[in-house]
């Protein structure tokens, strides 16, 4: 009986009909670059056929209805159907929010000074260490649900607020439980190199001890328990140096983890160049990237993941040079950087607004950056990010008539429903027949 039920589930057929537009983002199953990013492949008068967990076709609606008369019809209500967003950079496992720091920044206290005073990442570290795994799970669950409600179907979640072996493993076990429990695709990243903990602060032996702890104990333990797909390092002046970052990332790679970097967020420090040198899957932030860093990423396979919500929330006037990166030939992605201190947003469409209005990207470029290239930043470009035959049926439906409305109605909730591998992820007032 179980086998026949499984077979019926595999053979389930859905037909998404009555969409005013379908944004397919169809094309190569890799990161898009340059002029490739402009075309999100928007079509009208079509329907999407899903068999089991996979897109089986995108074609004329009347023809698909005729050939699949018994398919479950999902009425898109004249909205826009698009690939689910891929949020490739979040810090969703944390305790208390850090709203007090926003006022400090408004009063002129710099980010790094807040950190030196024990705020910033250190405040979240103290809080997370005091909490149980179950407590963290209960806090994270509704946050990811809010991401899903904005159209996100794949989300990367980092550790990095524990900074001890026990607390980093605890965090990653929460991520694993979320991945098992939620319909979203959840990708875990180890970020034990998020900061030097207070108890290891200084330039001498204690600092070196923490790096040894990362390399000799934390990374092997994470790999042994298969708790992460990626390892990340905050490579920034005042945090981890280029040489320290290289050592940590090479150790992670030697244990089978793919690598990512926080790079050149607030100051130019060579992080982008290091990411290109090591063949990192992505280099993230990049608001302070140098011309040499732009050139390095443009000539590499590394995805430049931009986080404009962070710079907006920090009150910065300088954003990452998206136009220079795209025009230079780099692959650019957009992500929320959802975290309690510098980007407390789960509104992914807001990033499209910032992509257009702040980064001077076209709507097509912003859409590709939030789907195909976000998937590439997680090594998933062959699986998700586009509505095309053979790809996972990761879809999102929006209550708009034209996809250009997504960045236009900034801050509004327009996602009516989403699906991951053909299964409902988030649904709100959706007619199904």
PDB file of C-alpha atoms in Angstrom, residues 108-352:
ATOM      1  CA  UNK A 108      26.478  58.571  14.652  1.00  0.00           C
ATOM      2  CA  UNK A 109      28.015  55.569  16.436  1.00  0.00           C
ATOM      3  CA  UNK A 110      29.781  53.444  13.762  1.00  0.00           C
ATOM      4  CA  UNK A 111      29.022  49.746  13.283  1.00  0.00           C
ATOM      5  CA  UNK A 112      32.517  48.663  14.314  1.00  0.00           C
ATOM      6  CA  UNK A 113      32.397  50.875  17.428  1.00  0.00           C
ATOM      7  CA  UNK A 114      29.124  49.249  18.486  1.00  0.00           C
ATOM      8  CA  UNK A 115      30.856  45.888  18.090  1.00  0.00           C
ATOM      9  CA  UNK A 116      33.869  47.041  20.135  1.00  0.00           C
ATOM     10  CA  UNK A 117      31.472  48.038  22.916  1.00  0.00           C
ATOM     11  CA  UNK A 118      30.083  44.500  23.037  1.00  0.00           C
ATOM     12  CA  UNK A 119      27.114  45.096  20.777  1.00  0.00           C
ATOM     13  CA  UNK A 120      26.591  43.893  17.254  1.00  0.00           C
ATOM     14  CA  UNK A 121      27.404  40.248  16.657  1.00  0.00           C
ATOM     15  CA  UNK A 122      28.665  39.870  20.231  1.00  0.00           C
ATOM     16  CA  UNK A 123      25.240  40.753  21.655  1.00  0.00           C
ATOM     17  CA  UNK A 124      23.624  38.049  19.549  1.00  0.00           C
ATOM     18  CA  UNK A 125      26.347  35.599  20.586  1.00  0.00           C
ATOM     19  CA  UNK A 126      25.675  36.118  24.278  1.00  0.00           C
ATOM     20  CA  UNK A 127      21.960  35.695  23.699  1.00  0.00           C
ATOM     21  CA  UNK A 128      22.173  32.571  21.538  1.00  0.00           C
ATOM     22  CA  UNK A 129      24.511  30.818  23.964  1.00  0.00           C
ATOM     23  CA  UNK A 130      21.830  31.123  26.659  1.00  0.00           C
ATOM     24  CA  UNK A 131      19.116  29.460  24.583  1.00  0.00           C
ATOM     25  CA  UNK A 132      18.185  25.842  23.983  1.00  0.00           C
ATOM     26  CA  UNK A 133      17.937  24.179  20.604  1.00  0.00           C
ATOM     27  CA  UNK A 134      14.155  23.958  20.963  1.00  0.00           C
ATOM     28  CA  UNK A 135      13.937  27.653  21.825  1.00  0.00           C
ATOM     29  CA  UNK A 136      15.942  28.627  18.748  1.00  0.00           C
ATOM     30  CA  UNK A 137      13.818  26.352  16.566  1.00  0.00           C
ATOM     31  CA  UNK A 138      10.605  27.961  17.825  1.00  0.00           C
ATOM     32  CA  UNK A 139      11.980  31.426  17.091  1.00  0.00           C
ATOM     33  CA  UNK A 140      13.271  30.549  13.613  1.00  0.00           C
ATOM     34  CA  UNK A 141      10.201  28.712  12.336  1.00  0.00           C
ATOM     35  CA  UNK A 142       7.938  31.786  11.870  1.00  0.00           C
ATOM     36  CA  UNK A 143      10.815  33.786  10.392  1.00  0.00           C
ATOM     37  CA  UNK A 144      11.243  31.306   7.573  1.00  0.00           C
ATOM     38  CA  UNK A 145       7.469  31.224   7.159  1.00  0.00           C
ATOM     39  CA  UNK A 146       7.577  34.993   6.577  1.00  0.00           C
ATOM     40  CA  UNK A 147      10.273  34.512   3.941  1.00  0.00           C
ATOM     41  CA  UNK A 148       8.052  31.920   2.261  1.00  0.00           C
ATOM     42  CA  UNK A 149       5.165  34.375   2.368  1.00  0.00           C
ATOM     43  CA  UNK A 150       7.244  36.810   0.298  1.00  0.00           C
ATOM     44  CA  UNK A 151       7.917  34.209  -2.408  1.00  0.00           C
ATOM     45  CA  UNK A 152      11.131  32.576  -1.156  1.00  0.00           C
ATOM     46  CA  UNK A 153      11.240  28.830  -1.780  1.00  0.00           C
ATOM     47  CA  UNK A 154      14.957  28.188  -1.150  1.00  0.00           C
ATOM     48  CA  UNK A 155      16.816  29.772   1.752  1.00  0.00           C
ATOM     49  CA  UNK A 156      20.390  29.548   2.981  1.00  0.00           C
ATOM     50  CA  UNK A 157      20.770  29.761   6.773  1.00  0.00           C
ATOM     51  CA  UNK A 158      24.101  30.393   8.484  1.00  0.00           C
ATOM     52  CA  UNK A 159      25.382  29.671  11.949  1.00  0.00           C
ATOM     53  CA  UNK A 160      27.732  32.266  13.441  1.00  0.00           C
ATOM     54  CA  UNK A 161      26.096  33.529  16.622  1.00  0.00           C
ATOM     55  CA  UNK A 162      27.507  30.723  18.767  1.00  0.00           C
ATOM     56  CA  UNK A 163      31.290  30.936  18.270  1.00  0.00           C
ATOM     57  CA  UNK A 164      31.943  27.888  20.438  1.00  0.00           C
ATOM     58  CA  UNK A 165      32.000  24.319  19.214  1.00  0.00           C
ATOM     59  CA  UNK A 166      28.885  23.419  21.216  1.00  0.00           C
ATOM     60  CA  UNK A 167      26.869  26.486  20.193  1.00  0.00           C
ATOM     61  CA  UNK A 168      27.795  26.359  16.514  1.00  0.00           C
ATOM     62  CA  UNK A 169      26.761  22.699  16.374  1.00  0.00           C
ATOM     63  CA  UNK A 170      23.563  23.557  18.248  1.00  0.00           C
ATOM     64  CA  UNK A 171      22.742  26.217  15.663  1.00  0.00           C
ATOM     65  CA  UNK A 172      23.372  23.931  12.704  1.00  0.00           C
ATOM     66  CA  UNK A 173      21.253  21.208  14.267  1.00  0.00           C
ATOM     67  CA  UNK A 174      18.403  23.727  14.399  1.00  0.00           C
ATOM     68  CA  UNK A 175      18.928  24.394  10.689  1.00  0.00           C
ATOM     69  CA  UNK A 176      18.820  20.662  10.016  1.00  0.00           C
ATOM     70  CA  UNK A 177      15.558  20.347  11.940  1.00  0.00           C
ATOM     71  CA  UNK A 178      14.066  23.241   9.985  1.00  0.00           C
ATOM     72  CA  UNK A 179      15.081  21.589   6.717  1.00  0.00           C
ATOM     73  CA  UNK A 180      13.353  18.372   7.772  1.00  0.00           C
ATOM     74  CA  UNK A 181      10.221  20.094   9.030  1.00  0.00           C
ATOM     75  CA  UNK A 182       9.478  22.880   6.547  1.00  0.00           C
ATOM     76  CA  UNK A 183       8.396  22.604   2.909  1.00  0.00           C
ATOM     77  CA  UNK A 184      11.090  25.132   1.916  1.00  0.00           C
ATOM     78  CA  UNK A 185      14.491  24.046   0.653  1.00  0.00           C
ATOM     79  CA  UNK A 186      16.899  24.995   3.474  1.00  0.00           C
ATOM     80  CA  UNK A 187      20.657  25.118   2.824  1.00  0.00           C
ATOM     81  CA  UNK A 188      23.008  25.146   5.868  1.00  0.00           C
ATOM     82  CA  UNK A 189      26.243  27.167   6.086  1.00  0.00           C
ATOM     83  CA  UNK A 190      28.845  27.068   8.874  1.00  0.00           C
ATOM     84  CA  UNK A 191      29.963  30.581   9.862  1.00  0.00           C
ATOM     85  CA  UNK A 192      32.060  29.966  12.942  1.00  0.00           C
ATOM     86  CA  UNK A 193      34.372  32.625  11.491  1.00  0.00           C
ATOM     87  CA  UNK A 194      31.727  35.336  11.877  1.00  0.00           C
ATOM     88  CA  UNK A 195      33.784  37.185  14.472  1.00  0.00           C
ATOM     89  CA  UNK A 196      36.559  36.645  17.015  1.00  0.00           C
ATOM     90  CA  UNK A 197      34.674  35.941  20.288  1.00  0.00           C
ATOM     91  CA  UNK A 198      35.141  38.389  23.159  1.00  0.00           C
ATOM     92  CA  UNK A 199      37.024  35.768  25.172  1.00  0.00           C
ATOM     93  CA  UNK A 200      39.581  35.436  22.360  1.00  0.00           C
ATOM     94  CA  UNK A 201      39.937  39.131  21.505  1.00  0.00           C
ATOM     95  CA  UNK A 202      43.374  40.575  20.861  1.00  0.00           C
ATOM     96  CA  UNK A 203      46.113  40.291  18.278  1.00  0.00           C
ATOM     97  CA  UNK A 204      48.277  37.750  20.075  1.00  0.00           C
ATOM     98  CA  UNK A 205      48.011  34.132  21.133  1.00  0.00           C
ATOM     99  CA  UNK A 206      44.341  34.177  22.108  1.00  0.00           C
ATOM    100  CA  UNK A 207      43.253  35.253  18.627  1.00  0.00           C
ATOM    101  CA  UNK A 208      45.412  32.541  17.097  1.00  0.00           C
ATOM    102  CA  UNK A 209      43.841  30.034  19.499  1.00  0.00           C
ATOM    103  CA  UNK A 210      40.381  30.731  18.113  1.00  0.00           C
ATOM    104  CA  UNK A 211      41.538  30.212  14.554  1.00  0.00           C
ATOM    105  CA  UNK A 212      43.099  26.919  15.671  1.00  0.00           C
ATOM    106  CA  UNK A 213      39.781  25.984  17.275  1.00  0.00           C
ATOM    107  CA  UNK A 214      38.005  26.678  13.993  1.00  0.00           C
ATOM    108  CA  UNK A 215      40.457  24.699  11.916  1.00  0.00           C
ATOM    109  CA  UNK A 216      41.203  21.799  14.264  1.00  0.00           C
ATOM    110  CA  UNK A 217      37.886  21.226  16.035  1.00  0.00           C
ATOM    111  CA  UNK A 218      34.868  23.097  14.675  1.00  0.00           C
ATOM    112  CA  UNK A 219      35.245  22.423  10.952  1.00  0.00           C
ATOM    113  CA  UNK A 220      36.019  18.702  11.402  1.00  0.00           C
ATOM    114  CA  UNK A 221      33.034  18.310  13.762  1.00  0.00           C
ATOM    115  CA  UNK A 222      30.655  20.078  11.366  1.00  0.00           C
ATOM    116  CA  UNK A 223      31.875  17.923   8.489  1.00  0.00           C
ATOM    117  CA  UNK A 224      31.704  14.736  10.548  1.00  0.00           C
ATOM    118  CA  UNK A 225      28.048  15.349  11.435  1.00  0.00           C
ATOM    119  CA  UNK A 226      27.266  16.543   7.876  1.00  0.00           C
ATOM    120  CA  UNK A 227      25.670  19.670   9.316  1.00  0.00           C
ATOM    121  CA  UNK A 228      26.647  22.145   6.583  1.00  0.00           C
ATOM    122  CA  UNK A 229      27.085  22.347   2.861  1.00  0.00           C
ATOM    123  CA  UNK A 230      29.169  25.538   2.949  1.00  0.00           C
ATOM    124  CA  UNK A 231      31.682  27.281   5.165  1.00  0.00           C
ATOM    125  CA  UNK A 232      31.783  31.072   5.266  1.00  0.00           C
ATOM    126  CA  UNK A 233      34.209  33.658   6.697  1.00  0.00           C
ATOM    127  CA  UNK A 234      33.710  37.344   7.471  1.00  0.00           C
ATOM    128  CA  UNK A 235      36.790  38.623   5.635  1.00  0.00           C
ATOM    129  CA  UNK A 236      36.925  42.289   6.593  1.00  0.00           C
ATOM    130  CA  UNK A 237      39.450  44.678   8.157  1.00  0.00           C
ATOM    131  CA  UNK A 238      38.886  44.394  11.899  1.00  0.00           C
ATOM    132  CA  UNK A 239      37.409  40.910  11.664  1.00  0.00           C
ATOM    133  CA  UNK A 240      39.341  38.166   9.809  1.00  0.00           C
ATOM    134  CA  UNK A 241      42.324  39.054   7.645  1.00  0.00           C
ATOM    135  CA  UNK A 242      42.808  37.717   4.138  1.00  0.00           C
ATOM    136  CA  UNK A 243      45.499  35.302   5.347  1.00  0.00           C
ATOM    137  CA  UNK A 244      43.345  34.075   8.238  1.00  0.00           C
ATOM    138  CA  UNK A 245      40.356  33.694   5.925  1.00  0.00           C
ATOM    139  CA  UNK A 246      42.398  31.734   3.392  1.00  0.00           C
ATOM    140  CA  UNK A 247      43.564  29.292   6.043  1.00  0.00           C
ATOM    141  CA  UNK A 248      40.062  28.732   7.434  1.00  0.00           C
ATOM    142  CA  UNK A 249      38.497  28.284   4.001  1.00  0.00           C
ATOM    143  CA  UNK A 250      41.177  25.880   2.805  1.00  0.00           C
ATOM    144  CA  UNK A 251      40.658  23.822   5.958  1.00  0.00           C
ATOM    145  CA  UNK A 252      36.909  23.761   5.254  1.00  0.00           C
ATOM    146  CA  UNK A 253      37.486  22.676   1.682  1.00  0.00           C
ATOM    147  CA  UNK A 254      39.796  19.897   2.829  1.00  0.00           C
ATOM    148  CA  UNK A 255      36.878  18.543   4.874  1.00  0.00           C
ATOM    149  CA  UNK A 256      34.493  18.552   1.917  1.00  0.00           C
ATOM    150  CA  UNK A 257      32.724  21.877   2.478  1.00  0.00           C
ATOM    151  CA  UNK A 258      32.190  24.330  -0.367  1.00  0.00           C
ATOM    152  CA  UNK A 259      33.228  27.886   0.471  1.00  0.00           C
ATOM    153  CA  UNK A 260      31.681  31.373   0.584  1.00  0.00           C
ATOM    154  CA  UNK A 261      32.880  34.738   1.900  1.00  0.00           C
ATOM    155  CA  UNK A 262      31.539  37.883   3.504  1.00  0.00           C
ATOM    156  CA  UNK A 263      33.781  40.264   1.565  1.00  0.00           C
ATOM    157  CA  UNK A 264      34.491  44.001   1.435  1.00  0.00           C
ATOM    158  CA  UNK A 265      31.307  44.995   3.246  1.00  0.00           C
ATOM    159  CA  UNK A 266      32.370  48.219   4.961  1.00  0.00           C
ATOM    160  CA  UNK A 267      36.036  48.579   4.001  1.00  0.00           C
ATOM    161  CA  UNK A 268      38.096  47.426   1.060  1.00  0.00           C
ATOM    162  CA  UNK A 269      40.113  44.464   2.255  1.00  0.00           C
ATOM    163  CA  UNK A 270      40.789  42.087  -0.624  1.00  0.00           C
ATOM    164  CA  UNK A 271      37.960  39.709   0.162  1.00  0.00           C
ATOM    165  CA  UNK A 272      36.619  39.665  -3.379  1.00  0.00           C
ATOM    166  CA  UNK A 273      40.049  38.864  -4.776  1.00  0.00           C
ATOM    167  CA  UNK A 274      40.429  36.029  -2.256  1.00  0.00           C
ATOM    168  CA  UNK A 275      37.037  34.619  -3.237  1.00  0.00           C
ATOM    169  CA  UNK A 276      38.073  34.578  -6.904  1.00  0.00           C
ATOM    170  CA  UNK A 277      41.480  33.102  -6.054  1.00  0.00           C
ATOM    171  CA  UNK A 278      39.942  30.208  -4.116  1.00  0.00           C
ATOM    172  CA  UNK A 279      37.031  29.653  -6.497  1.00  0.00           C
ATOM    173  CA  UNK A 280      34.453  30.395  -3.809  1.00  0.00           C
ATOM    174  CA  UNK A 281      30.846  29.772  -4.786  1.00  0.00           C
ATOM    175  CA  UNK A 282      30.003  33.351  -3.804  1.00  0.00           C
ATOM    176  CA  UNK A 283      31.431  36.567  -2.419  1.00  0.00           C
ATOM    177  CA  UNK A 284      28.769  38.476  -0.488  1.00  0.00           C
ATOM    178  CA  UNK A 285      28.191  42.160   0.442  1.00  0.00           C
ATOM    179  CA  UNK A 286      30.861  43.921  -1.702  1.00  0.00           C
ATOM    180  CA  UNK A 287      29.764  47.503  -0.962  1.00  0.00           C
ATOM    181  CA  UNK A 288      33.439  48.453  -0.568  1.00  0.00           C
ATOM    182  CA  UNK A 289      34.840  46.280  -3.371  1.00  0.00           C
ATOM    183  CA  UNK A 290      37.832  47.664  -5.266  1.00  0.00           C
ATOM    184  CA  UNK A 291      38.177  47.912  -9.031  1.00  0.00           C
ATOM    185  CA  UNK A 292      40.618  45.004  -8.815  1.00  0.00           C
ATOM    186  CA  UNK A 293      37.996  43.038  -6.916  1.00  0.00           C
ATOM    187  CA  UNK A 294      35.382  43.749  -9.575  1.00  0.00           C
ATOM    188  CA  UNK A 295      37.781  42.557 -12.263  1.00  0.00           C
ATOM    189  CA  UNK A 296      38.656  39.443 -10.259  1.00  0.00           C
ATOM    190  CA  UNK A 297      35.024  38.415  -9.827  1.00  0.00           C
ATOM    191  CA  UNK A 298      34.218  39.199 -13.457  1.00  0.00           C
ATOM    192  CA  UNK A 299      36.910  36.778 -14.596  1.00  0.00           C
ATOM    193  CA  UNK A 300      35.913  34.045 -12.130  1.00  0.00           C
ATOM    194  CA  UNK A 301      33.010  31.648 -11.582  1.00  0.00           C
ATOM    195  CA  UNK A 302      32.264  33.211  -8.181  1.00  0.00           C
ATOM    196  CA  UNK A 303      28.816  34.802  -7.831  1.00  0.00           C
ATOM    197  CA  UNK A 304      28.767  38.368  -6.493  1.00  0.00           C
ATOM    198  CA  UNK A 305      25.900  38.334  -3.981  1.00  0.00           C
ATOM    199  CA  UNK A 306      24.716  41.854  -3.172  1.00  0.00           C
ATOM    200  CA  UNK A 307      22.776  42.712  -0.012  1.00  0.00           C
ATOM    201  CA  UNK A 308      21.318  46.189  -0.555  1.00  0.00           C
ATOM    202  CA  UNK A 309      18.934  45.924   2.381  1.00  0.00           C
ATOM    203  CA  UNK A 310      21.903  45.910   4.733  1.00  0.00           C
ATOM    204  CA  UNK A 311      23.378  49.165   3.491  1.00  0.00           C
ATOM    205  CA  UNK A 312      19.917  50.762   3.475  1.00  0.00           C
ATOM    206  CA  UNK A 313      19.300  49.768   7.098  1.00  0.00           C
ATOM    207  CA  UNK A 314      22.768  50.907   8.161  1.00  0.00           C
ATOM    208  CA  UNK A 315      22.047  54.322   6.683  1.00  0.00           C
ATOM    209  CA  UNK A 316      24.888  54.080   4.194  1.00  0.00           C
ATOM    210  CA  UNK A 317      24.831  56.053   0.980  1.00  0.00           C
ATOM    211  CA  UNK A 318      27.242  53.699  -0.791  1.00  0.00           C
ATOM    212  CA  UNK A 319      25.870  50.485  -2.239  1.00  0.00           C
ATOM    213  CA  UNK A 320      27.711  47.695  -4.013  1.00  0.00           C
ATOM    214  CA  UNK A 321      28.591  48.667  -7.617  1.00  0.00           C
ATOM    215  CA  UNK A 322      26.100  46.395  -9.324  1.00  0.00           C
ATOM    216  CA  UNK A 323      26.401  48.126 -12.690  1.00  0.00           C
ATOM    217  CA  UNK A 324      30.188  47.823 -12.748  1.00  0.00           C
ATOM    218  CA  UNK A 325      29.938  44.156 -11.782  1.00  0.00           C
ATOM    219  CA  UNK A 326      27.264  43.290 -14.360  1.00  0.00           C
ATOM    220  CA  UNK A 327      28.766  45.376 -17.137  1.00  0.00           C
ATOM    221  CA  UNK A 328      32.167  43.876 -16.346  1.00  0.00           C
ATOM    222  CA  UNK A 329      30.797  40.360 -16.796  1.00  0.00           C
ATOM    223  CA  UNK A 330      30.310  39.192 -13.200  1.00  0.00           C
ATOM    224  CA  UNK A 331      27.327  37.088 -12.145  1.00  0.00           C
ATOM    225  CA  UNK A 332      25.276  39.087  -9.629  1.00  0.00           C
ATOM    226  CA  UNK A 333      22.763  37.722  -7.118  1.00  0.00           C
ATOM    227  CA  UNK A 334      20.534  39.496  -4.587  1.00  0.00           C
ATOM    228  CA  UNK A 335      19.806  38.253  -1.056  1.00  0.00           C
ATOM    229  CA  UNK A 336      18.221  39.623   2.116  1.00  0.00           C
ATOM    230  CA  UNK A 337      21.071  39.146   4.637  1.00  0.00           C
ATOM    231  CA  UNK A 338      18.176  38.655   7.086  1.00  0.00           C
ATOM    232  CA  UNK A 339      19.713  39.119  10.559  1.00  0.00           C
ATOM    233  CA  UNK A 340      18.844  40.824  13.859  1.00  0.00           C
ATOM    234  CA  UNK A 341      21.280  43.726  13.637  1.00  0.00           C
ATOM    235  CA  UNK A 342      21.778  45.063  10.150  1.00  0.00           C
ATOM    236  CA  UNK A 343      19.022  43.684   7.906  1.00  0.00           C
ATOM    237  CA  UNK A 344      15.917  42.601   9.812  1.00  0.00           C
ATOM    238  CA  UNK A 345      13.753  42.011   6.740  1.00  0.00           C
ATOM    239  CA  UNK A 346      12.072  38.937   5.293  1.00  0.00           C
ATOM    240  CA  UNK A 347      10.605  40.909   2.375  1.00  0.00           C
ATOM    241  CA  UNK A 348      12.442  39.580  -0.665  1.00  0.00           C
ATOM    242  CA  UNK A 349      10.547  41.676  -3.265  1.00  0.00           C
ATOM    243  CA  UNK A 350      11.868  44.755  -1.448  1.00  0.00           C
ATOM    244  CA  UNK A 351      15.296  43.726  -2.735  1.00  0.00           C
ATOM    245  CA  UNK A 352      13.991  44.019  -6.279  1.00  0.00           C
TER     246      UNK A 352
END
